[in-house]
């Protein structure tokens, strides 16, 4: 069987996959039309679902079931008996593994039937089979075709979906192996039975995931072989597979190109979709990764898709941030009055605080809130130190001794109403004193706060007195705030606490009101 250069293009992807996965590829395969075993599924009715649900909850006797469902006890006994015969319940009325699966998926497997289906064999030397089957080949309309690419029209005539796809060719081999590959034999019976089993497992897992998404349930582990890479030529038959002699080939194999889609995730990772619409598919991932390595056009498309995804994520982030900022500005105007809009520092920093609050459970959310809150207080105390400088004789007295300065600051803090003056705020640097004398406000909080405390001691109308009456623990809180904003840098980051972030926000509001009042 030589593989031709021109062949039929088929696709099985669902519309939602075509919409989400805009990176399109096609890859060659031999399509074998065979009779294969199928395990049909029957949906369980409402009565069966109620009985299985009550059994899971520990209600298993027909009398107790009847009392809770208002059904006749004989009907309940009959449903229990039928569920036991189908092995959904054991003899004690407890859910079996099949019963749990039926309750979760809403369907049960019935006797094996046989149908004519397609299985797909890779043209590579190994001749692996795809772990999926299809009951028919669905043609894709080819608009243009070259040796490397193909333009396809998918969807329906009323809603066409034109997509450019890259053709992924099999890995190059030596002339001897290429000759052997050209004459790959048909798959074995054992392979076909295994493919049918893997296809059934994958589609069952996909139904489970769809049910979980619809009912918002926690995800359960997928079957171990649901995403099998491929079925090797040495695959052995499943022991319980019935009537293997009924597997037969209907037609000669047909060369086809199968359409597959992948997308770039928000983190830049490549996400392949199963070309047959049944969850994950490791074989497709391996083929796609090989194609990226050997096909420059495909590698370039992946890079462009990654850049586009990054740009889209940034655009969506910017749009969401702009919407959040507009909402926050409106709320701040309601909370602080229109005056806050005229105070750029207070307004801008409060917006930063509330934007950081929106980060919620992100690891650095609390540090961001604390940092913006700390900067608000730093700006407030800077301006306060310049607007209400300490008396020169007080500064002269503190310059004589660090211990004298500390005692003076602690006494002043207690006198104006603060319950404690932390060690952080008990030092007066020469640079801070000279800065205030020159009316320069470029001071750190640890330098500006002591100056304000000393000034407030001698001024009965000093704004810090009102702030001390409102929050006697303010200086202690600011020292804590400083540690919170730096906890990540010092290796102390832990899970963000909502109450801690809100506490930081309350401190920020105090500084914002103080800044507005200083204008």
Short mmCIF file of C-alpha atoms in Angstrom, two decimals:
data_model
loop_
_atom_site.label_atom_id
_atom_site.label_comp_id
_atom_site.label_asym_id
_atom_site.label_seq_id
_atom_site.Cartn_x
_atom_site.Cartn_y
_atom_site.Cartn_z
CA UNK A 1 0.00 0.00 0.00
CA UNK A 2 1.80 3.11 -1.20
CA UNK A 3 0.65 6.35 0.38
CA UNK A 4 -0.58 8.80 -2.30
CA UNK A 5 0.15 12.51 -2.41
CA UNK A 6 -3.52 13.51 -2.72
CA UNK A 7 -6.16 12.08 -0.45
CA UNK A 8 -9.52 12.64 1.18
CA UNK A 9 -9.76 15.11 4.10
CA UNK A 10 -12.07 14.10 6.96
CA UNK A 11 -12.94 15.81 10.25
CA UNK A 12 -14.82 14.84 13.40
CA UNK A 13 -14.29 17.91 15.60
CA UNK A 14 -17.24 19.53 17.32
CA UNK A 15 -18.06 23.23 16.69
CA UNK A 16 -16.88 24.28 20.16
CA UNK A 17 -13.47 22.72 19.54
CA UNK A 18 -13.20 24.45 16.16
CA UNK A 19 -14.05 27.72 17.88
CA UNK A 20 -11.57 27.38 20.75
CA UNK A 21 -8.69 25.66 18.95
CA UNK A 22 -7.70 27.93 16.09
CA UNK A 23 -4.39 26.16 15.36
CA UNK A 24 -5.37 23.56 12.76
CA UNK A 25 -3.33 20.63 11.42
CA UNK A 26 -4.06 17.58 9.30
CA UNK A 27 -2.17 14.30 9.40
CA UNK A 28 -2.26 11.22 7.17
CA UNK A 29 -3.77 7.89 8.18
CA UNK A 30 -5.13 4.72 6.65
CA UNK A 31 -8.87 4.42 7.30
CA UNK A 32 -9.90 0.76 7.71
CA UNK A 33 -13.61 0.00 7.58
CA UNK A 34 -14.25 -2.92 9.91
CA UNK A 35 -16.90 -4.63 12.01
CA UNK A 36 -16.07 -3.79 15.63
CA UNK A 37 -17.63 -4.51 19.03
CA UNK A 38 -19.72 -1.71 20.55
CA UNK A 39 -21.05 -1.45 24.10
CA UNK A 40 -24.31 0.52 23.74
CA UNK A 41 -25.53 2.59 26.68
CA UNK A 42 -29.05 3.10 28.00
CA UNK A 43 -30.07 6.13 30.02
CA UNK A 44 -31.42 5.38 33.50
CA UNK A 45 -34.87 6.76 34.21
CA UNK A 46 -35.93 9.00 37.07
CA UNK A 47 -37.08 6.09 39.28
CA UNK A 48 -33.76 4.25 38.88
CA UNK A 49 -31.79 7.42 39.62
CA UNK A 50 -33.81 8.04 42.81
CA UNK A 51 -33.35 4.43 43.99
CA UNK A 52 -29.59 4.53 43.34
CA UNK A 53 -29.31 7.91 45.06
CA UNK A 54 -31.18 6.68 48.13
CA UNK A 55 -28.99 3.56 48.24
CA UNK A 56 -25.91 5.77 48.24
CA UNK A 57 -27.44 7.70 51.16
CA UNK A 58 -28.01 4.45 53.10
CA UNK A 59 -31.75 4.01 52.42
CA UNK A 60 -31.95 0.53 50.87
CA UNK A 61 -35.09 -1.28 52.11
CA UNK A 62 -38.16 -1.03 49.81
CA UNK A 63 -40.35 0.05 52.74
CA UNK A 64 -38.06 2.95 53.66
CA UNK A 65 -37.70 3.91 50.00
CA UNK A 66 -41.49 3.92 49.55
CA UNK A 67 -41.93 6.11 52.64
CA UNK A 68 -39.56 8.73 51.22
CA UNK A 69 -40.73 8.67 47.59
CA UNK A 70 -44.51 8.11 47.99
CA UNK A 71 -44.21 5.18 45.56
CA UNK A 72 -45.85 1.81 46.15
CA UNK A 73 -43.63 -0.54 48.08
CA UNK A 74 -43.99 -3.25 45.42
CA UNK A 75 -42.82 -0.85 42.71
CA UNK A 76 -39.82 0.07 44.86
CA UNK A 77 -39.04 -3.61 45.43
CA UNK A 78 -39.25 -4.28 41.68
CA UNK A 79 -36.89 -1.41 40.82
CA UNK A 80 -34.42 -2.62 43.45
CA UNK A 81 -34.63 -6.15 42.06
CA UNK A 82 -34.01 -4.95 38.49
CA UNK A 83 -31.07 -2.82 39.62
CA UNK A 84 -29.63 -5.85 41.42
CA UNK A 85 -29.98 -8.02 38.31
CA UNK A 86 -28.18 -5.39 36.26
CA UNK A 87 -25.43 -5.38 38.92
CA UNK A 88 -26.03 -1.75 39.82
CA UNK A 89 -26.74 -2.87 43.40
CA UNK A 90 -25.29 -5.82 45.27
CA UNK A 91 -27.33 -8.29 47.32
CA UNK A 92 -27.22 -5.97 50.34
CA UNK A 93 -28.62 -3.09 48.25
CA UNK A 94 -25.35 -1.14 48.22
CA UNK A 95 -24.10 0.60 45.10
CA UNK A 96 -21.63 -1.37 43.01
CA UNK A 97 -18.94 0.23 40.87
CA UNK A 98 -21.30 0.05 37.89
CA UNK A 99 -24.04 1.61 40.01
CA UNK A 100 -21.82 4.53 41.01
CA UNK A 101 -20.87 5.08 37.38
CA UNK A 102 -24.53 4.93 36.32
CA UNK A 103 -25.52 7.44 39.00
CA UNK A 104 -22.77 9.80 37.92
CA UNK A 105 -23.22 9.48 34.14
CA UNK A 106 -26.96 8.82 33.94
CA UNK A 107 -26.52 5.72 31.76
CA UNK A 108 -25.62 2.02 31.95
CA UNK A 109 -23.88 -0.31 29.53
CA UNK A 110 -25.87 -3.06 27.86
CA UNK A 111 -24.91 -6.17 25.92
CA UNK A 112 -22.17 -5.91 23.33
CA UNK A 113 -23.34 -5.23 19.80
CA UNK A 114 -21.42 -5.05 16.55
CA UNK A 115 -21.29 -2.22 14.05
CA UNK A 116 -19.36 -1.19 10.98
CA UNK A 117 -16.83 1.44 12.01
CA UNK A 118 -13.61 3.03 10.87
CA UNK A 119 -10.29 2.57 12.64
CA UNK A 120 -7.29 4.69 11.69
CA UNK A 121 -3.72 3.49 11.26
CA UNK A 122 -0.66 5.73 11.23
CA UNK A 123 1.43 5.51 8.04
CA UNK A 124 4.59 5.40 10.13
CA UNK A 125 6.74 2.29 10.29
CA UNK A 126 5.22 1.30 13.63
CA UNK A 127 1.73 1.28 12.15
CA UNK A 128 0.04 2.37 15.38
CA UNK A 129 -3.72 2.64 15.49
CA UNK A 130 -5.46 5.72 16.80
CA UNK A 131 -7.28 4.85 20.06
CA UNK A 132 -10.57 6.06 18.57
CA UNK A 133 -13.18 4.86 16.07
CA UNK A 134 -15.73 6.61 13.86
CA UNK A 135 -18.97 5.32 12.38
CA UNK A 136 -18.57 7.45 9.23
CA UNK A 137 -16.07 9.67 7.45
CA UNK A 138 -17.17 13.32 7.45
CA UNK A 139 -15.64 15.18 4.53
CA UNK A 140 -14.05 18.59 4.89
CA UNK A 141 -14.46 20.83 1.83
CA UNK A 142 -11.02 21.59 0.39
CA UNK A 143 -10.68 25.12 -1.05
CA UNK A 144 -6.96 25.03 -1.81
CA UNK A 145 -4.15 22.57 -1.33
CA UNK A 146 -0.34 22.55 -1.54
CA UNK A 147 2.27 20.03 -0.45
CA UNK A 148 2.54 21.73 2.95
CA UNK A 149 -0.85 23.33 3.62
CA UNK A 150 -4.55 22.98 2.93
CA UNK A 151 -7.38 25.52 3.18
CA UNK A 152 -10.58 23.95 4.49
CA UNK A 153 -14.18 25.01 4.78
CA UNK A 154 -15.71 23.39 7.85
CA UNK A 155 -19.07 23.93 9.49
CA UNK A 156 -22.21 24.22 7.37
CA UNK A 157 -22.95 26.11 4.14
CA UNK A 158 -24.97 28.64 6.16
CA UNK A 159 -22.18 29.09 8.72
CA UNK A 160 -18.92 28.24 6.93
CA UNK A 161 -15.68 28.17 8.87
CA UNK A 162 -12.65 28.69 6.61
CA UNK A 163 -9.40 27.54 8.21
CA UNK A 164 -5.83 27.13 6.97
CA UNK A 165 -4.24 23.90 8.17
CA UNK A 166 -0.68 22.57 8.12
CA UNK A 167 -0.09 19.03 6.88
CA UNK A 168 1.96 17.01 9.36
CA UNK A 169 3.89 14.34 7.52
CA UNK A 170 5.26 11.12 9.07
CA UNK A 171 8.86 11.22 10.33
CA UNK A 172 11.47 10.62 7.62
CA UNK A 173 12.93 7.12 7.49
CA UNK A 174 15.56 5.23 5.55
CA UNK A 175 14.67 3.85 2.08
CA UNK A 176 14.50 0.33 3.51
CA UNK A 177 12.10 1.28 6.31
CA UNK A 178 10.09 3.47 3.91
CA UNK A 179 9.60 0.44 1.70
CA UNK A 180 8.45 -1.61 4.69
CA UNK A 181 6.15 1.22 5.75
CA UNK A 182 4.56 1.34 2.28
CA UNK A 183 3.41 -2.23 2.78
CA UNK A 184 2.06 -2.05 6.30
CA UNK A 185 -0.35 -4.89 6.86
CA UNK A 186 -3.86 -4.54 8.13
CA UNK A 187 -4.37 -4.18 11.87
CA UNK A 188 -4.82 -7.36 13.83
CA UNK A 189 -8.10 -8.45 15.36
CA UNK A 190 -6.62 -7.83 18.80
CA UNK A 191 -5.75 -4.26 17.81
CA UNK A 192 -9.26 -3.53 16.57
CA UNK A 193 -10.86 -4.88 19.75
CA UNK A 194 -8.44 -2.82 21.82
CA UNK A 195 -9.21 0.31 19.80
CA UNK A 196 -12.94 -0.21 20.33
CA UNK A 197 -12.34 -0.59 24.06
CA UNK A 198 -10.17 2.54 24.31
CA UNK A 199 -12.68 4.53 22.29
CA UNK A 200 -15.49 3.40 24.60
CA UNK A 201 -13.45 4.29 27.72
CA UNK A 202 -12.52 7.73 26.35
CA UNK A 203 -16.08 8.61 25.39
CA UNK A 204 -17.38 7.37 28.72
CA UNK A 205 -14.83 9.58 30.49
CA UNK A 206 -15.89 12.53 28.33
CA UNK A 207 -19.55 11.95 29.27
CA UNK A 208 -18.51 11.91 32.93
CA UNK A 209 -16.66 15.22 32.52
CA UNK A 210 -19.61 16.77 30.69
CA UNK A 211 -21.95 15.66 33.49
CA UNK A 212 -19.56 17.03 36.12
CA UNK A 213 -19.34 20.38 34.34
CA UNK A 214 -23.11 20.57 33.94
CA UNK A 215 -23.81 19.63 37.57
CA UNK A 216 -20.75 21.51 38.92
CA UNK A 217 -19.32 18.44 40.58
CA UNK A 218 -15.73 17.86 41.64
CA UNK A 219 -13.80 16.07 38.92
CA UNK A 220 -12.97 12.39 39.36
CA UNK A 221 -9.89 10.66 37.98
CA UNK A 222 -10.12 9.63 34.32
CA UNK A 223 -9.67 5.95 33.46
CA UNK A 224 -6.00 5.07 33.23
CA UNK A 225 -6.03 4.47 29.47
CA UNK A 226 -8.51 7.17 28.47
CA UNK A 227 -5.76 9.17 26.74
CA UNK A 228 -3.63 6.31 25.46
CA UNK A 229 -0.91 7.36 23.05
CA UNK A 230 -1.74 4.74 20.47
CA UNK A 231 -2.36 1.04 19.95
CA UNK A 232 0.86 -0.77 18.93
CA UNK A 233 0.87 -3.58 16.43
CA UNK A 234 1.58 -6.04 19.24
CA UNK A 235 -1.59 -5.18 21.19
CA UNK A 236 -3.22 -8.24 22.75
CA UNK A 237 -6.93 -8.95 22.72
CA UNK A 238 -8.98 -8.13 25.79
CA UNK A 239 -9.80 -11.39 27.52
CA UNK A 240 -13.50 -10.66 27.97
CA UNK A 241 -14.04 -9.46 24.37
CA UNK A 242 -16.74 -11.70 22.84
CA UNK A 243 -16.79 -13.39 19.46
CA UNK A 244 -13.48 -12.18 18.10
CA UNK A 245 -14.13 -14.11 14.90
CA UNK A 246 -16.79 -11.54 14.00
CA UNK A 247 -14.16 -8.84 13.42
CA UNK A 248 -13.84 -8.42 9.67
CA UNK A 249 -12.60 -5.91 7.10
CA UNK A 250 -15.37 -4.50 4.90
CA UNK A 251 -13.32 -2.56 2.30
CA UNK A 252 -9.77 -1.91 1.28
CA UNK A 253 -8.05 0.74 3.39
CA UNK A 254 -8.48 4.35 2.26
CA UNK A 255 -5.81 7.04 2.68
CA UNK A 256 -7.19 10.10 4.48
CA UNK A 257 -6.06 13.31 6.13
CA UNK A 258 -7.61 13.77 9.58
CA UNK A 259 -8.24 17.32 10.83
CA UNK A 260 -7.07 18.19 14.34
CA UNK A 261 -7.13 21.37 16.43
CA UNK A 262 -4.95 22.78 19.18
CA UNK A 263 -4.91 26.04 21.10
CA UNK A 264 -2.47 28.06 23.15
CA UNK A 265 -3.40 28.37 26.82
CA UNK A 266 -3.15 31.55 28.86
CA UNK A 267 0.17 30.26 30.24
CA UNK A 268 1.56 29.69 26.74
CA UNK A 269 1.19 25.90 26.89
CA UNK A 270 0.01 23.97 23.83
CA UNK A 271 -3.40 22.32 24.39
CA UNK A 272 -4.25 19.67 21.76
CA UNK A 273 -7.91 18.68 21.36
CA UNK A 274 -8.79 15.11 20.54
CA UNK A 275 -9.48 15.10 16.76
CA UNK A 276 -12.34 12.67 17.42
CA UNK A 277 -14.03 14.80 20.08
CA UNK A 278 -13.40 12.56 23.10
CA UNK A 279 -11.26 14.41 25.62
CA UNK A 280 -7.47 14.18 25.59
CA UNK A 281 -5.38 12.26 23.09
CA UNK A 282 -1.69 11.66 23.73
CA UNK A 283 -1.08 10.33 20.22
CA UNK A 284 -2.23 13.63 18.71
CA UNK A 285 0.03 15.53 21.13
CA UNK A 286 3.05 13.46 20.09
CA UNK A 287 2.33 13.97 16.38
CA UNK A 288 1.81 17.68 16.92
CA UNK A 289 5.05 18.08 18.87
CA UNK A 290 6.92 16.19 16.15
CA UNK A 291 5.38 18.47 13.52
CA UNK A 292 6.51 21.57 15.40
CA UNK A 293 10.07 20.25 15.48
CA UNK A 294 10.32 19.46 11.77
CA UNK A 295 7.92 21.96 10.16
CA UNK A 296 9.03 25.59 10.25
CA UNK A 297 5.63 26.82 9.09
CA UNK A 298 3.85 25.02 11.93
CA UNK A 299 6.43 26.20 14.49
CA UNK A 300 5.95 29.78 13.25
CA UNK A 301 2.17 29.44 13.55
CA UNK A 302 2.50 28.18 17.11
CA UNK A 303 4.72 31.13 18.01
CA UNK A 304 2.30 33.59 16.40
CA UNK A 305 -0.62 31.94 18.18
CA UNK A 306 1.27 32.20 21.49
CA UNK A 307 1.97 35.89 20.90
CA UNK A 308 -1.64 36.50 19.93
CA UNK A 309 -2.88 34.68 23.04
CA UNK A 310 -0.55 36.75 25.21
CA UNK A 311 -1.83 39.93 23.56
CA UNK A 312 -5.44 38.80 24.00
CA UNK A 313 -4.88 38.00 27.67
CA UNK A 314 -3.25 41.40 28.19
CA UNK A 315 -6.09 43.13 26.35
CA UNK A 316 -8.73 41.32 28.41
CA UNK A 317 -6.80 42.15 31.57
CA UNK A 318 -6.56 45.82 30.62
CA UNK A 319 -10.27 45.98 29.80
CA UNK A 320 -11.19 44.28 33.08
CA UNK A 321 -8.85 46.59 35.01
CA UNK A 322 -10.35 49.65 33.31
CA UNK A 323 -13.86 48.51 34.24
CA UNK A 324 -12.76 47.79 37.82
CA UNK A 325 -11.02 51.15 38.08
CA UNK A 326 -14.14 53.01 36.91
CA UNK A 327 -16.27 51.18 39.48
CA UNK A 328 -13.73 51.84 42.24
CA UNK A 329 -13.55 55.55 41.38
CA UNK A 330 -17.32 55.81 41.68
CA UNK A 331 -17.34 54.02 45.05
CA UNK A 332 -14.49 56.17 46.40
CA UNK A 333 -16.36 59.33 45.41
CA UNK A 334 -19.38 58.07 47.33
CA UNK A 335 -17.27 57.13 50.37
CA UNK A 336 -15.01 60.21 50.62
CA UNK A 337 -16.95 62.83 48.66
CA UNK A 338 -16.01 64.54 45.42
CA UNK A 339 -13.10 66.23 47.21
CA UNK A 340 -11.00 63.08 46.83
CA UNK A 341 -10.92 63.50 43.04
CA UNK A 342 -9.10 66.79 43.54
CA UNK A 343 -6.40 65.12 45.61
CA UNK A 344 -4.32 63.10 43.18
CA UNK A 345 -2.21 61.25 45.76
CA UNK A 346 -5.09 60.18 47.98
CA UNK A 347 -7.30 59.26 45.03
CA UNK A 348 -4.62 57.34 43.12
CA UNK A 349 -3.35 55.39 46.11
CA UNK A 350 -6.84 54.45 47.28
CA UNK A 351 -7.54 53.12 43.79
CA UNK A 352 -4.36 51.02 44.09
CA UNK A 353 -5.56 49.70 47.46
CA UNK A 354 -8.96 48.64 46.13
CA UNK A 355 -7.50 47.16 42.93
CA UNK A 356 -5.16 45.08 45.09
CA UNK A 357 -8.14 43.94 47.15
CA UNK A 358 -9.72 42.57 43.96
CA UNK A 359 -6.76 40.20 43.51
CA UNK A 360 -8.37 38.10 46.22
CA UNK A 361 -6.51 34.84 46.83
CA UNK A 362 -3.47 35.59 44.67
CA UNK A 363 -0.24 35.07 46.62
CA UNK A 364 0.92 38.71 46.58
CA UNK A 365 -2.51 40.30 47.10
CA UNK A 366 -1.98 41.17 50.77
CA UNK A 367 1.47 42.69 50.14
CA UNK A 368 0.01 44.91 47.43
CA UNK A 369 -2.78 46.16 49.69
CA UNK A 370 -0.32 46.74 52.54
CA UNK A 371 2.16 48.51 50.25
CA UNK A 372 -0.44 50.95 48.90
CA UNK A 373 -1.81 51.59 52.40
CA UNK A 374 1.68 52.21 53.76
CA UNK A 375 2.43 54.67 50.96
CA UNK A 376 -0.76 56.58 51.80
CA UNK A 377 0.34 57.03 55.41
CA UNK A 378 3.86 57.91 54.30
CA UNK A 379 2.49 60.66 52.07
CA UNK A 380 0.18 61.89 54.82
CA UNK A 381 2.90 62.11 57.48
CA UNK A 382 5.31 63.76 55.02
CA UNK A 383 2.84 66.53 54.30
CA UNK A 384 1.86 66.79 57.95
CA UNK A 385 5.50 67.20 58.99
CA UNK A 386 5.97 70.08 56.54
CA UNK A 387 2.61 71.75 57.27
CA UNK A 388 3.02 71.46 61.08
CA UNK A 389 6.77 71.45 61.84
CA UNK A 390 8.00 70.91 65.43
CA UNK A 391 9.16 73.88 67.48
CA UNK A 392 12.85 74.65 66.85
CA UNK A 393 13.69 74.42 70.57
CA UNK A 394 12.27 70.87 70.63
CA UNK A 395 14.44 69.85 67.71
CA UNK A 396 17.45 71.46 69.34
CA UNK A 397 16.83 69.49 72.54
CA UNK A 398 16.54 66.17 70.71
CA UNK A 399 19.79 66.76 68.83
CA UNK A 400 21.80 66.52 72.05
CA UNK A 401 21.13 62.83 72.74
CA UNK A 402 19.45 59.88 71.00
CA UNK A 403 18.15 58.66 74.36
CA UNK A 404 16.72 62.08 75.14
CA UNK A 405 15.05 62.18 71.72
CA UNK A 406 13.53 58.73 72.28
CA UNK A 407 12.18 59.68 75.70
CA UNK A 408 10.73 62.90 74.31
CA UNK A 409 9.01 61.10 71.42
CA UNK A 410 7.55 58.37 73.64
CA UNK A 411 6.26 60.93 76.16
CA UNK A 412 4.77 63.10 73.38
CA UNK A 413 3.04 60.09 71.82
CA UNK A 414 1.47 59.08 75.13
CA UNK A 415 0.37 62.63 75.86
CA UNK A 416 -1.48 63.12 72.55
CA UNK A 417 -3.32 59.80 72.91
CA UNK A 418 -1.32 56.95 71.32
CA UNK A 419 -1.21 53.88 73.53
CA UNK A 420 2.25 52.83 72.33
CA UNK A 421 5.10 54.32 70.33
CA UNK A 422 6.93 51.42 68.59
CA UNK A 423 10.71 51.35 68.40
CA UNK A 424 10.48 52.14 64.67
CA UNK A 425 9.23 55.67 65.43
CA UNK A 426 11.54 56.67 68.32
CA UNK A 427 14.46 58.07 66.30
CA UNK A 428 14.98 61.51 64.75
CA UNK A 429 17.56 61.59 61.97
CA UNK A 430 19.47 64.76 61.14
CA UNK A 431 18.36 64.45 57.51
CA UNK A 432 14.71 64.42 58.62
CA UNK A 433 15.15 67.48 60.84
CA UNK A 434 16.99 69.40 58.11
CA UNK A 435 14.39 68.38 55.54
CA UNK A 436 11.56 69.78 57.62
CA UNK A 437 13.46 73.00 58.23
CA UNK A 438 13.85 73.42 54.45
CA UNK A 439 10.19 72.39 54.02
CA UNK A 440 11.12 69.38 51.90
CA UNK A 441 8.68 66.53 52.11
CA UNK A 442 10.82 63.65 50.80
CA UNK A 443 10.79 61.75 54.11
CA UNK A 444 10.28 58.10 54.97
CA UNK A 445 7.42 57.28 57.32
CA UNK A 446 9.83 56.21 60.06
CA UNK A 447 11.38 59.71 59.93
CA UNK A 448 8.23 61.80 59.38
CA UNK A 449 6.09 60.17 62.09
CA UNK A 450 8.36 61.10 65.05
CA UNK A 451 8.47 64.73 63.85
CA UNK A 452 4.67 64.83 63.72
CA UNK A 453 4.37 63.29 67.19
CA UNK A 454 6.73 65.90 68.67
CA UNK A 455 4.89 68.73 66.88
CA UNK A 456 1.48 67.48 68.04
CA UNK A 457 2.65 67.52 71.67
CA UNK A 458 2.96 71.31 71.55
CA UNK A 459 -0.04 72.07 69.31
CA UNK A 460 -3.53 71.43 70.68
CA UNK A 461 -5.05 71.76 67.18
CA UNK A 462 -2.62 69.40 65.48
CA UNK A 463 -4.50 66.93 63.16
CA UNK A 464 -2.54 64.01 64.64
CA UNK A 465 -4.35 64.51 67.94
CA UNK A 466 -7.69 63.80 66.25
CA UNK A 467 -6.20 60.77 64.55
CA UNK A 468 -4.84 59.48 67.88
CA UNK A 469 -8.29 59.86 69.42
CA UNK A 470 -9.76 57.84 66.54
CA UNK A 471 -7.07 55.13 66.48
CA UNK A 472 -4.92 55.03 69.65
CA UNK A 473 -3.12 52.01 68.19
CA UNK A 474 -2.28 53.76 64.91
CA UNK A 475 1.51 53.84 65.33
CA UNK A 476 1.58 50.15 66.32
CA UNK A 477 -0.64 49.35 63.34
CA UNK A 478 1.68 51.24 60.98
CA UNK A 479 4.68 49.25 62.23
CA UNK A 480 2.73 46.05 61.54
CA UNK A 481 1.71 47.38 58.13
CA UNK A 482 5.36 47.86 57.25
CA UNK A 483 6.11 44.23 58.06
CA UNK A 484 3.14 43.02 56.01
CA UNK A 485 4.24 44.85 52.88
CA UNK A 486 7.68 43.21 53.07
CA UNK A 487 6.72 39.70 54.16
CA UNK A 488 7.28 38.19 50.69
CA UNK A 489 10.79 39.70 50.45
CA UNK A 490 11.69 38.22 53.84
CA UNK A 491 10.40 34.74 53.06
CA UNK A 492 7.37 35.07 55.28
CA UNK A 493 4.63 34.88 52.65
CA UNK A 494 1.68 32.65 53.46
CA UNK A 495 -1.89 32.37 52.24
CA UNK A 496 -3.52 35.80 51.98
CA UNK A 497 -6.09 36.56 54.65
CA UNK A 498 -9.20 38.51 53.66
CA UNK A 499 -9.53 40.08 57.10
CA UNK A 500 -5.89 41.23 57.05
CA UNK A 501 -6.39 42.89 53.66
CA UNK A 502 -9.54 44.61 54.88
CA UNK A 503 -7.66 45.79 57.98
CA UNK A 504 -5.04 47.36 55.72
CA UNK A 505 -7.79 49.03 53.74
CA UNK A 506 -9.28 50.56 56.90
CA UNK A 507 -5.87 52.06 57.73
CA UNK A 508 -5.60 53.43 54.19
CA UNK A 509 -8.97 55.16 54.54
CA UNK A 510 -7.72 56.98 57.65
CA UNK A 511 -4.73 58.37 55.72
CA UNK A 512 -6.91 59.31 52.74
CA UNK A 513 -9.25 61.35 54.95
CA UNK A 514 -6.24 63.02 56.56
CA UNK A 515 -4.77 63.97 53.19
CA UNK A 516 -8.08 65.42 52.00
CA UNK A 517 -8.36 67.50 55.19
CA UNK A 518 -4.84 68.93 54.70
CA UNK A 519 -5.74 70.63 51.40
#
